[in-house]
């Protein structure tokens, strides 16, 4: 019985045609109402003929046992009727849901008259229920059978059904004093209180809302003349009224998500405002938290259509507008951000939460505040590093922290890392007059680790991670420094296994690294599929793509790494088979695609290293398998020189000379062709630019000691151009001029040499003119012979 009822509750109607889907849905609704004591056999046989034969239509109501009424499956099945596509069945379900008091059925004759009135006249309002009672019932209902649908539509419809349906309707403006619900008595008005549950005057929406007024005529905008005539016709037939307008609105919310969300916001604000006391409002917070924490909300991930909003986003978006703001559990709201793609709504709630605390004079302990930590956590999931740095700077108390964060924000990686290290060293020095709060110390350490990642100091980061017991950071350092024994031991640790259970794709990639290194290539395909599913799951939980979608960028980078991991597995399979047969594989297509598949030049060095360090390990494995081949043939099986030189060039452009030189040091024992040798020499010379005089002389010595006989004309011209640059920087203008002359003579089409030579001539002209201006009696120099 339980299994059958659950299949009825969770049945997916999207797989059926519309006609069959509607018929089956009607049968389920009739079955659910029949279990609750409502005999709708006549409606089951003639669902579309009720209105034409209203005088013959009768509903018999029996009194079922209390066990049936309290059965969880029956109640879940009945809740699904509230979103039925059949208007009549849905209206009956709304009336029955709204007339239940404390889960006990009212008298049979009363229910029969209500249902008959609903079918005959369409006046299916719910009377006698206060906003507090209906909200408590809505928040306590079980919507598990509607997890894939926008069940907040039920809130909007039932709150509309509970509103005042009497009298006519008119278009009211913002300044109107009329309310959606019946106003409270003056004796029940509460005084203003401080804190979250502080009642404020209900502010109506800027858009026009329908209200009631006994003494006012029907006001319409004259622009809509056709609509006005239709309304006047209905009014002449005495079929007008607020009730009919609300019924029309209840129908519209099932067809338009935006309309539903707008009306849901209006009615929930009005209902919350009309709760008489703050104590009653506070008593609704626990049911609200219980509803938000239900696990069945995750069913929206199984929807095939691209839904623009889920139920958690909908209800959180409305909670933001409630005044006084309900104080919900911070950890609960924080978990909803990443699990239901509602980061923006959660951040707005946290900001309002923080504002209310400060406005009411409550002290927020920055170092231990769950609210502040939750805000930073949500921004971290969004990848908004600038906002994280700004918040840390505004909350820090030491000037040194603000200075280091400012350097970090503007991209001075080396200077900011040195500043963080200096602050940490002061703490390690155990000075009594320097005791930073725990919050700032964690900021220093986190930003120091991030800076050292950009500086490629993985051995130091590994020591730091080991001292602090950070398994994820140790795992990242271990495979990048080729410590595979440590990677294997970490994969079996409980903390890493827990992160795998939580669905961390980065940790899952470490298992793929280890499987490829150990030669377990049969397991790679399965691990690759699991990791791809984890990445897709995370992608689905991200907000919509905007102008600066950092989390989407991170996932796209992870997808690229997954593609290369799969290709690496195929390379290892191919190389092992060819190596055993003493044949040479053809890897030119793969190496060519890897050359074109690189990050953007403006992306951090850590992103480049995630790809290039793994490629270098694959190249090491390939060369070790074919160590018996000739050096020239072996050079065609890998692309280590180009990989190291590209990483060196990117690091140089980012101003990271240490990383650039470290990358070049990996090419000391690597055979390469003339073009790669020239690019390596060029990058090595570039590391001496924009430095002290000793470094400039070192760069000049490198150029002078180079054997030019192996290079072509364009490459020789570039070396002479670099020689001219160093001579110019050392203030040897004559020799610099001669070097530029040699460059353009060797390759007259080399534009960079002409530009630099022109700049030198322009600077010499400025110097000569200044000398002439300073010596007016001397002979004016009209021409300078540079040749």
XYZ file of C-alpha atoms in Angstrom:
787
model
C 0.000 0.000 0.000
C 2.738 2.446 0.957
C 4.693 1.723 -2.223
C 1.619 2.132 -4.398
C 0.695 5.457 -2.790
C 4.269 6.717 -3.157
C 4.288 5.819 -6.853
C 1.082 7.820 -7.254
C 2.626 10.758 -5.399
C 5.951 10.805 -7.241
C 4.683 9.899 -10.712
C 6.219 12.068 -13.447
C 3.470 13.218 -15.817
C 5.920 14.902 -18.206
C 6.580 11.607 -19.997
C 2.918 11.311 -21.063
C 0.933 13.234 -23.685
C -1.097 16.135 -22.330
C -4.495 14.417 -22.670
C -3.381 11.231 -20.953
C -1.459 13.232 -18.344
C -4.502 15.357 -17.406
C -6.796 12.329 -17.215
C -4.402 10.423 -14.985
C -3.846 13.463 -12.794
C -7.630 13.841 -12.345
C -7.931 10.212 -11.312
C -5.184 10.657 -8.733
C -6.895 13.755 -7.308
C -10.270 12.018 -7.109
C -8.624 9.046 -5.389
C -6.934 11.335 -2.865
C -10.164 13.196 -2.086
C -12.047 9.910 -1.883
C -9.608 8.665 0.731
C -10.399 11.792 2.740
C -14.165 11.104 2.557
C -15.278 13.071 -0.507
C -17.198 11.020 -3.098
C -16.596 12.640 -6.503
C -17.747 9.751 -8.672
C -19.978 11.983 -10.805
C -17.106 14.365 -11.483
C -14.899 11.430 -12.391
C -17.343 10.287 -15.076
C -18.155 13.764 -16.441
C -15.236 16.090 -15.518
C -16.078 18.734 -18.127
C -19.862 18.730 -17.773
C -20.234 19.863 -14.188
C -20.963 23.508 -14.905
C -23.645 22.703 -17.520
C -25.456 20.337 -15.165
C -24.804 22.107 -11.901
C -28.340 21.498 -10.615
C -27.790 17.745 -10.869
C -24.320 17.765 -9.320
C -24.015 16.525 -5.763
C -21.093 15.757 -3.501
C -21.479 13.243 -0.764
C -19.180 13.617 2.206
C -18.465 10.810 4.630
C -16.467 10.886 7.823
C -13.339 8.714 7.443
C -11.325 7.514 10.389
C -8.813 9.821 12.019
C -6.036 7.341 11.180
C -6.636 7.890 7.470
C -6.668 11.655 7.865
C -3.385 11.586 9.745
C -1.709 9.108 7.403
C 1.402 10.786 5.955
C 1.033 9.217 2.513
C -2.612 10.278 2.253
C -1.721 13.825 3.221
C 1.149 13.910 0.702
C -1.218 12.591 -1.960
C -3.794 15.239 -1.105
C -1.216 18.045 -1.325
C -0.536 17.063 -4.948
C -4.179 17.949 -5.709
C -3.400 21.586 -4.923
C -1.437 21.833 -8.205
C -3.905 19.930 -10.365
C -4.403 21.216 -13.912
C -8.172 20.709 -13.495
C -9.542 24.002 -12.194
C -12.572 22.433 -10.490
C -10.576 19.768 -8.699
C -7.929 22.260 -7.677
C -10.545 24.687 -6.342
C -12.159 21.934 -4.281
C -8.784 20.877 -2.919
C -7.987 24.469 -1.956
C -11.281 24.836 -0.098
C -10.877 21.501 1.666
C -7.261 22.344 2.609
C -8.296 25.759 3.897
C -11.229 24.562 6.000
C -9.254 21.962 7.945
C -8.698 23.043 11.515
C -5.851 21.351 13.375
C -5.939 18.382 10.983
C -9.551 17.584 11.945
C -12.376 17.639 9.398
C -15.247 20.034 9.949
C -18.870 18.967 9.838
C -19.937 17.031 6.752
C -22.838 19.302 5.876
C -20.630 22.382 6.052
C -18.069 20.852 3.705
C -20.791 19.704 1.315
C -22.202 23.206 1.072
C -18.744 24.687 0.549
C -17.910 22.261 -2.251
C -21.275 22.755 -3.913
C -20.882 26.517 -3.759
C -17.462 26.183 -5.307
C -18.752 24.215 -8.288
C -21.967 26.172 -8.808
C -20.895 29.788 -8.298
C -17.123 29.824 -8.471
C -16.954 31.623 -5.107
C -14.357 29.356 -3.544
C -12.891 31.642 -0.913
C -11.715 30.411 2.487
C -13.281 32.270 5.381
C -12.703 32.184 9.075
C -8.943 31.588 8.907
C -6.405 34.089 10.199
C -3.124 34.693 8.323
C -1.250 33.099 11.220
C -3.291 29.882 11.099
C -3.056 29.473 7.341
C 0.705 30.235 7.294
C 1.337 27.691 10.031
C -0.620 25.091 8.077
C 1.209 25.898 4.823
C 4.635 25.781 6.452
C 3.830 22.455 8.135
C 2.552 20.737 4.977
C 4.602 18.054 3.226
C 5.416 18.919 -0.399
C 7.570 15.893 -1.147
C 5.320 14.816 -3.998
C 5.750 18.252 -5.588
C 9.529 18.501 -5.216
C 10.022 18.809 -8.972
C 7.467 21.600 -9.299
C 7.187 25.163 -8.042
C 5.125 24.375 -4.968
C 5.220 27.989 -3.747
C 2.296 28.479 -6.144
C 0.207 26.736 -3.454
C 1.197 29.453 -0.963
C 0.117 32.184 -3.359
C -3.231 30.578 -4.241
C -4.270 29.655 -0.715
C -3.290 33.051 0.670
C -5.338 34.658 -2.107
C -8.232 32.330 -1.264
C -8.026 33.369 2.411
C -8.125 37.075 1.605
C -11.206 39.265 1.727
C -13.458 38.469 -1.281
C -16.299 40.841 -0.413
C -17.456 43.817 -2.491
C -16.063 45.312 -5.676
C -12.559 45.918 -6.924
C -10.672 48.949 -8.151
C -7.173 49.874 -9.208
C -5.435 51.395 -6.208
C -2.211 53.367 -6.015
C 0.684 53.078 -3.598
C -0.784 55.581 -1.145
C -3.969 53.549 -0.663
C -4.701 52.449 2.888
C -6.735 49.406 1.839
C -5.226 46.044 2.655
C -5.419 42.637 1.085
C -6.601 41.036 4.316
C -9.207 42.360 6.730
C -7.564 44.954 9.006
C -6.886 44.103 12.611
C -8.679 45.825 15.441
C -6.960 48.811 16.927
C -6.687 47.082 20.284
C -4.544 44.374 18.689
C -2.008 46.764 17.207
C 1.443 46.052 18.608
C 4.069 48.578 19.539
C 7.310 48.880 17.618
C 10.061 46.651 18.931
C 13.746 46.433 18.297
C 15.316 43.475 16.526
C 14.331 41.309 13.625
C 10.674 40.983 14.590
C 10.011 44.715 14.507
C 6.697 45.384 12.731
C 6.852 48.143 10.167
C 4.133 49.715 8.133
C 3.273 47.561 5.139
C 4.625 49.165 1.990
C 2.573 48.219 -1.046
C 4.289 47.317 -4.284
C 4.943 50.054 -6.815
C 2.855 48.121 -9.261
C -0.885 48.495 -9.079
C -2.630 45.937 -6.896
C -6.309 45.050 -6.665
C -8.030 46.103 -3.435
C -11.611 46.352 -2.148
C -13.616 49.448 -1.440
C -17.328 49.551 -0.646
C -17.847 53.245 -1.387
C -15.629 53.732 -4.445
C -16.557 53.215 -8.046
C -14.576 51.044 -10.415
C -11.601 53.091 -11.648
C -9.976 52.084 -14.905
C -7.298 53.509 -17.076
C -9.019 55.008 -20.110
C -6.245 53.681 -22.352
C -7.731 50.200 -22.146
C -11.121 51.061 -23.584
C -11.883 47.557 -24.837
C -11.046 46.086 -21.467
C -13.174 48.758 -19.814
C -16.200 47.895 -21.921
C -15.838 44.224 -21.057
C -15.634 45.042 -17.353
C -18.668 47.320 -17.552
C -20.583 44.542 -19.293
C -19.707 42.146 -16.486
C -20.682 44.794 -13.975
C -24.063 45.296 -15.627
C -24.684 41.565 -15.268
C -23.855 41.824 -11.556
C -20.968 39.424 -12.004
C -18.294 41.800 -10.840
C -16.463 41.836 -7.556
C -13.190 41.336 -5.902
C -13.786 37.609 -5.581
C -13.882 37.131 -9.340
C -10.681 39.165 -9.760
C -8.905 37.056 -7.166
C -10.113 33.853 -8.826
C -8.685 35.126 -12.112
C -5.396 35.907 -10.385
C -5.363 32.409 -8.881
C -5.643 31.019 -12.391
C -2.913 33.270 -13.800
C -0.305 32.246 -11.246
C -0.386 28.681 -12.585
C 0.549 29.862 -16.075
C 3.291 32.445 -15.471
C 6.208 32.072 -13.074
C 6.897 35.818 -12.897
C 3.265 36.613 -12.100
C 3.213 33.883 -9.476
C 6.356 35.194 -7.801
C 5.063 38.772 -7.748
C 1.696 37.811 -6.280
C 3.341 35.409 -3.823
C 5.523 38.262 -2.582
C 2.526 40.597 -2.160
C 0.263 38.148 -0.334
C 2.963 36.761 1.966
C 4.034 40.282 2.954
C 0.402 41.176 3.674
C -0.201 37.988 5.662
C 3.012 38.450 7.677
C 2.121 42.064 8.388
C -1.372 41.139 9.618
C -0.155 38.663 12.227
C -1.137 40.445 15.463
C 1.934 39.908 17.683
C 5.655 39.419 17.318
C 5.455 36.295 19.461
C 3.244 34.641 16.879
C 5.587 35.686 14.077
C 8.508 34.211 15.997
C 6.613 30.937 16.441
C 6.507 30.550 12.627
C 10.305 30.642 12.304
C 10.803 27.016 13.370
C 8.262 25.665 10.833
C 9.860 27.895 8.203
C 13.325 26.480 8.951
C 11.941 22.949 8.976
C 10.384 23.457 5.544
C 13.573 24.921 4.078
C 15.685 22.049 5.428
C 13.639 19.266 3.811
C 15.822 17.125 1.497
C 13.137 16.645 -1.162
C 13.726 20.142 -2.530
C 16.699 18.712 -4.443
C 14.253 16.987 -6.805
C 14.295 20.114 -8.973
C 17.679 18.920 -10.279
C 15.891 16.090 -12.093
C 13.720 18.440 -14.140
C 14.407 18.080 -17.839
C 13.269 21.581 -18.682
C 15.505 24.539 -17.909
C 13.505 26.017 -15.049
C 14.343 29.608 -14.277
C 13.532 29.380 -10.568
C 13.156 26.625 -7.989
C 11.026 26.590 -4.877
C 13.876 27.515 -2.491
C 14.842 30.506 -4.635
C 11.194 31.533 -4.733
C 10.548 31.400 -1.009
C 13.900 32.980 -0.053
C 13.275 35.797 -2.523
C 10.020 36.566 -0.720
C 11.429 36.212 2.808
C 13.803 39.072 1.956
C 10.802 41.427 1.724
C 9.207 40.464 5.051
C 9.222 43.153 7.717
C 10.165 42.466 10.437
C 12.807 40.184 8.954
C 12.625 36.642 10.392
C 15.903 35.551 11.994
C 16.584 32.152 10.411
C 19.456 29.817 11.246
C 22.628 31.104 9.549
C 24.098 27.677 8.796
C 20.830 26.537 7.241
C 20.666 29.539 4.913
C 24.341 29.146 4.096
C 23.831 25.523 3.040
C 20.908 26.493 0.806
C 23.145 28.846 -1.198
C 25.276 26.186 -2.845
C 22.715 23.359 -2.810
C 19.869 25.191 -4.542
C 21.595 27.824 -6.671
C 20.350 30.746 -4.574
C 23.608 32.525 -3.742
C 22.207 35.955 -4.605
C 19.144 35.533 -2.397
C 21.252 34.228 0.498
C 23.703 37.116 0.237
C 20.840 39.619 0.243
C 19.404 37.965 3.351
C 22.774 37.996 5.144
C 23.318 41.658 4.281
C 19.899 42.606 5.637
C 20.556 40.441 8.695
C 23.827 42.273 9.352
C 22.205 45.678 8.762
C 19.452 44.961 11.289
C 22.009 43.872 13.877
C 24.018 47.074 13.482
C 20.907 49.260 13.378
C 19.685 47.863 16.680
C 23.033 48.417 18.374
C 23.977 44.755 18.644
C 27.713 44.115 18.664
C 28.909 41.707 15.968
C 32.065 39.837 16.986
C 33.998 39.764 13.733
C 36.402 36.976 14.700
C 33.689 34.507 15.758
C 30.619 35.749 13.932
C 28.859 32.954 12.086
C 27.199 35.583 9.922
C 30.480 37.090 8.678
C 31.997 33.675 8.033
C 28.896 32.637 6.106
C 29.021 35.757 3.934
C 32.668 35.084 3.101
C 31.861 31.431 2.374
C 29.130 32.348 -0.132
C 31.412 34.831 -1.887
C 34.068 32.120 -2.024
C 31.652 29.762 -3.768
C 30.952 32.545 -6.259
C 34.697 33.034 -6.823
C 34.427 36.763 -6.091
C 37.970 37.237 -4.792
C 37.818 41.036 -4.952
C 34.777 41.123 -2.672
C 36.454 38.730 -0.230
C 39.541 40.956 -0.071
C 37.368 44.056 0.390
C 35.418 42.494 3.272
C 38.602 41.281 4.942
C 40.117 44.739 4.603
C 37.084 46.471 6.082
C 36.984 44.055 9.040
C 40.717 44.043 9.798
C 42.145 46.090 12.659
C 45.872 46.184 11.808
C 47.231 48.650 9.300
C 49.643 46.000 8.056
C 46.702 43.799 7.087
C 45.034 46.582 5.134
C 48.332 47.389 3.381
C 48.937 43.766 2.381
C 45.358 43.325 1.177
C 45.631 46.498 -0.899
C 48.755 45.161 -2.610
C 46.984 41.856 -3.163
C 43.929 43.501 -4.670
C 45.982 45.421 -7.232
C 47.903 42.329 -8.350
C 51.285 42.876 -6.674
C 51.748 39.204 -5.890
C 55.362 39.276 -4.700
C 54.998 42.396 -2.544
C 51.714 41.268 -0.980
C 53.123 37.801 -0.230
C 56.153 39.352 1.455
C 53.829 41.586 3.498
C 51.765 38.606 4.670
C 54.924 36.678 5.522
C 56.257 39.609 7.550
C 53.015 39.723 9.570
C 53.129 35.972 10.202
C 56.781 36.206 11.275
C 55.866 38.877 13.816
C 53.385 36.463 15.364
C 55.939 33.647 15.391
C 58.363 36.013 17.122
C 56.049 35.856 20.157
C 55.998 39.585 20.732
C 53.634 40.441 23.554
C 52.610 43.755 22.037
C 51.457 42.054 18.821
C 48.482 39.745 19.322
C 46.284 39.690 16.195
C 42.771 38.221 16.342
C 42.219 34.735 14.996
C 40.262 36.141 12.053
C 43.157 38.248 10.749
C 45.680 35.462 11.297
C 43.590 33.121 9.136
C 43.375 35.846 6.474
C 47.171 36.179 6.413
C 47.674 32.442 6.066
C 45.026 31.988 3.363
C 46.310 34.877 1.272
C 49.935 33.772 1.779
C 49.091 30.294 0.468
C 47.296 31.821 -2.512
C 50.298 34.051 -3.277
C 52.794 31.198 -3.000
C 50.688 29.173 -5.423
C 51.193 31.956 -7.948
C 54.936 31.862 -7.180
C 55.017 28.082 -7.710
C 56.513 27.407 -4.281
C 54.876 24.019 -3.873
C 57.458 22.541 -1.495
C 56.917 25.369 1.008
C 53.144 25.108 0.658
C 53.401 21.364 1.258
C 55.246 21.955 4.527
C 52.634 24.499 5.593
C 49.749 22.135 4.713
C 51.390 19.287 6.635
C 51.844 21.461 9.721
C 48.212 22.594 9.610
C 46.741 19.219 8.631
C 45.062 20.358 5.420
C 44.607 17.155 3.349
C 43.231 18.838 0.229
C 46.168 21.243 0.040
C 48.609 18.401 0.727
C 47.031 16.395 -2.089
C 47.465 19.261 -4.560
C 51.085 19.781 -3.563
C 51.899 16.058 -3.605
C 51.027 15.382 -7.244
C 52.635 18.635 -8.417
C 55.948 17.731 -6.758
C 55.596 14.104 -7.980
C 55.285 12.585 -4.503
C 52.974 9.763 -5.556
C 53.422 7.726 -2.397
C 51.944 10.587 -0.446
C 49.095 10.930 -2.949
C 48.268 7.250 -2.510
C 48.265 7.487 1.288
C 46.129 10.632 1.246
C 43.529 9.026 -1.022
C 42.941 6.439 1.708
C 42.658 9.002 4.531
C 39.192 9.552 6.118
C 39.144 13.289 5.411
C 39.775 12.810 1.685
C 37.197 10.018 1.529
C 34.695 12.381 3.182
C 35.369 15.061 0.559
C 34.836 12.430 -2.152
C 31.483 11.566 -0.597
C 30.579 15.258 -0.596
C 31.220 15.308 -4.340
C 34.425 17.347 -4.699
C 35.587 16.970 -8.343
C 39.116 18.262 -7.615
C 39.738 15.479 -5.098
C 38.285 12.982 -7.555
C 40.795 14.151 -10.178
C 43.610 13.192 -7.830
C 42.418 9.613 -8.057
C 42.662 9.846 -11.850
C 46.216 11.225 -11.562
C 47.183 8.292 -9.349
C 45.509 5.715 -11.605
C 47.349 7.013 -14.687
C 50.681 7.122 -12.832
C 50.285 3.564 -11.534
C 49.237 2.275 -14.943
C 45.678 1.353 -13.899
C 44.336 2.646 -17.190
C 41.235 0.442 -17.083
C 39.959 2.418 -14.078
C 40.483 5.830 -15.673
C 37.349 5.726 -17.827
C 35.096 5.005 -14.844
C 36.763 7.652 -12.670
C 36.564 10.142 -15.533
C 32.809 9.563 -15.915
C 32.237 10.010 -12.169
C 34.246 13.234 -12.073
C 32.415 14.598 -15.115
C 29.084 13.953 -13.383
C 30.287 15.780 -10.272
C 31.326 18.779 -12.385
C 27.996 18.800 -14.217
C 26.160 18.621 -10.893
C 28.071 21.644 -9.628
C 27.441 23.484 -12.888
C 23.709 22.956 -12.467
C 23.836 24.505 -8.992
C 25.551 27.687 -10.157
C 23.637 30.928 -10.793
C 23.033 32.155 -14.307
C 26.091 33.220 -16.296
C 26.826 36.933 -15.951
C 29.581 39.343 -16.893
C 31.977 37.966 -14.280
C 31.021 34.341 -13.703
C 34.111 33.173 -11.847
C 32.659 29.837 -10.650
C 31.744 28.986 -14.229
C 35.314 29.752 -15.278
C 36.672 27.417 -12.612
C 34.394 24.603 -13.751
C 35.297 25.176 -17.403
C 38.958 24.871 -16.425
C 38.159 21.625 -14.620
C 36.365 20.338 -17.718
C 39.484 21.117 -19.758
C 41.634 19.202 -17.289
C 39.220 16.273 -17.528
C 39.550 16.241 -21.312
C 43.332 16.192 -21.069
C 43.272 13.481 -18.412
C 41.291 11.276 -20.744
C 43.694 12.037 -23.588
C 46.625 11.340 -21.279
C 45.196 7.913 -20.514
C 44.912 7.204 -24.243
C 48.511 8.363 -24.758
C 49.754 6.026 -22.049
C 47.848 3.094 -23.577
C 49.298 3.857 -26.996
C 52.864 4.397 -25.783
C 52.908 1.202 -23.728
C 51.704 -0.864 -26.706
C 54.240 0.720 -29.123
C 57.066 0.527 -26.611
C 56.600 -3.215 -26.204
C 56.745 -3.612 -29.993
C 59.704 -1.246 -30.430
C 57.684 1.050 -32.712
C 57.176 4.823 -32.652
C 53.631 6.217 -32.148
C 52.311 9.271 -33.959
C 51.457 11.930 -31.336
C 51.640 15.002 -33.583
C 47.869 15.629 -33.642
C 47.600 15.423 -29.864
C 50.602 17.699 -29.275
C 49.224 20.190 -31.784
C 45.829 20.279 -30.064
C 47.521 20.762 -26.678
C 49.413 23.742 -28.077
C 46.158 25.412 -29.056
C 44.305 24.441 -25.897
C 45.880 26.788 -23.350
C 44.430 29.258 -20.832
C 44.114 32.951 -21.546
C 47.226 35.050 -21.039
C 45.537 37.139 -18.324
C 44.562 34.151 -16.184
C 46.622 33.390 -13.043
C 49.789 31.327 -13.257
C 48.226 28.693 -11.004
C 45.703 27.965 -13.767
C 48.526 27.492 -16.281
C 50.444 25.250 -13.893
C 47.450 22.992 -13.302
C 47.657 22.065 -16.986
C 51.347 22.358 -17.771
C 52.742 20.513 -14.749
C 50.587 17.518 -15.605
C 51.639 17.693 -19.259
C 55.273 17.654 -18.184
C 54.662 14.506 -16.147
C 53.081 12.837 -19.199
C 56.098 13.889 -21.284
C 58.400 12.330 -18.644
C 56.471 9.058 -18.863
C 56.632 9.064 -22.669
C 60.390 9.725 -22.777
C 61.036 7.017 -20.180
C 59.132 4.474 -22.298
C 61.128 5.368 -25.436
C 64.543 5.988 -23.895
C 65.965 3.451 -26.372
C 65.097 5.636 -29.389
C 67.327 8.274 -30.977
C 67.285 11.810 -29.473
C 65.856 13.329 -32.655
C 63.038 10.804 -32.780
C 62.396 11.170 -29.057
C 62.034 14.943 -29.442
C 58.998 14.412 -31.709
C 57.139 12.442 -29.019
C 56.849 15.273 -26.508
C 56.496 19.033 -26.368
C 58.342 19.853 -23.163
C 60.368 22.825 -24.580
C 57.310 24.652 -25.909
C 55.394 23.949 -22.681
C 58.121 25.337 -20.407
C 58.781 28.331 -22.661
C 55.053 29.212 -22.816
C 54.792 29.051 -19.021
C 57.955 31.150 -18.751
C 56.578 33.797 -21.126
C 53.266 34.039 -19.272
C 54.979 34.324 -15.889
C 57.256 37.066 -17.240
C 54.266 39.051 -18.498
C 52.696 38.695 -15.053
C 55.849 40.155 -13.506
C 56.895 36.860 -11.871
C 60.558 36.534 -12.856
C 61.266 33.798 -10.306
C 58.568 31.587 -11.794
C 59.866 32.349 -15.268
C 63.423 31.310 -14.403
C 62.160 28.219 -12.564
C 60.300 27.123 -15.676
C 63.390 27.580 -17.852
C 65.474 25.531 -15.446
C 63.451 22.450 -16.428
C 65.005 22.557 -19.915
C 68.646 22.021 -18.915
C 68.825 18.422 -20.148
C 66.186 18.488 -22.842
C 66.938 18.129 -26.575
C 65.235 20.790 -28.688
C 65.273 22.209 -32.192
C 66.698 25.591 -33.237
C 63.397 27.439 -32.899
C 62.834 26.220 -29.334
C 66.471 26.971 -28.470
C 66.052 30.525 -29.720
C 62.803 31.031 -27.766
C 64.490 29.718 -24.628
C 67.435 32.093 -25.112
C 65.089 35.012 -25.749
C 63.087 34.362 -22.574
C 66.309 33.968 -20.606
C 67.511 37.346 -21.847
C 64.150 38.947 -21.071
C 64.469 37.993 -17.411
C 67.347 40.514 -17.118
C 65.283 43.457 -18.354
C 63.926 46.238 -16.098
C 66.381 45.424 -13.323
C 69.527 46.809 -11.718
C 72.731 47.621 -13.590
C 74.312 44.299 -12.595
C 71.373 42.394 -14.070
C 71.500 44.479 -17.236
C 75.180 43.634 -17.642
C 74.358 39.975 -17.103
C 71.769 40.093 -19.894
C 74.260 41.821 -22.198
C 76.849 39.131 -21.468
C 74.326 36.408 -22.351
C 73.683 38.036 -25.727
C 77.375 38.602 -26.451
C 78.270 34.996 -25.603
C 75.614 33.517 -27.924
C 76.719 31.693 -31.070
C 74.624 33.230 -33.866
C 75.606 30.773 -36.569
C 72.625 28.472 -35.867
C 69.928 31.162 -36.186
C 68.220 32.676 -39.224
C 68.209 36.381 -40.167
C 65.113 37.304 -38.186
C 66.375 35.605 -35.042
C 69.773 37.313 -35.378
C 68.023 40.680 -35.802
C 66.089 40.069 -32.589
C 69.281 39.315 -30.648
C 70.947 42.501 -31.935
C 67.805 44.424 -30.972
C 68.034 43.060 -27.435
C 71.714 43.991 -27.364
C 70.801 47.525 -28.332
C 68.231 47.648 -25.545
C 70.750 46.637 -22.869
C 73.343 49.105 -24.159
C 70.747 51.877 -24.152
C 69.723 50.987 -20.582
C 73.391 51.123 -19.565
C 73.586 54.639 -21.123
C 75.917 53.587 -23.940
C 74.020 55.381 -26.711
C 76.665 55.037 -29.412
C 77.019 51.279 -29.068
C 73.255 50.950 -28.808
C 72.830 52.889 -32.050
C 75.329 50.569 -33.741
C 73.493 47.459 -32.485
C 70.183 48.719 -33.876
C 71.881 49.476 -37.194
C 73.161 45.904 -37.366
C 69.677 44.582 -36.573
C 67.905 46.424 -39.424
C 70.745 45.627 -41.831
C 70.504 41.872 -41.108
C 66.685 41.820 -41.492
C 65.279 45.029 -43.061
C 61.682 43.759 -42.619
C 61.948 43.303 -38.873
C 59.613 46.014 -37.557
C 60.528 45.811 -33.873
C 64.144 46.811 -34.632
C 63.002 49.867 -36.609
C 60.644 50.965 -33.826
C 63.313 50.675 -31.123
C 65.893 52.437 -33.276
C 63.414 55.251 -33.931
C 62.809 55.594 -30.200
C 66.560 55.829 -29.605
C 66.915 58.549 -32.261
C 64.024 60.481 -30.752
C 65.594 60.329 -27.309
C 68.936 61.526 -28.693
C 67.196 64.441 -30.394
C 65.551 65.445 -27.110
C 68.882 65.292 -25.283
C 70.641 67.368 -27.974
C 67.891 69.961 -27.975
C 68.024 70.322 -24.207
C 71.788 70.890 -24.392
C 71.291 73.534 -27.060
C 68.646 75.297 -24.963
C 70.933 75.285 -21.954
C 73.822 76.806 -24.034
C 72.270 79.633 -26.138
C 75.669 81.076 -27.210
C 76.973 77.768 -28.506
C 76.671 76.689 -32.055
C 73.247 75.161 -32.679
C 73.268 71.620 -33.843
C 71.071 71.279 -36.890
C 71.813 67.668 -37.693
C 73.092 64.655 -35.814
C 74.948 62.076 -37.830
C 73.875 58.738 -36.402
C 75.217 56.506 -39.144
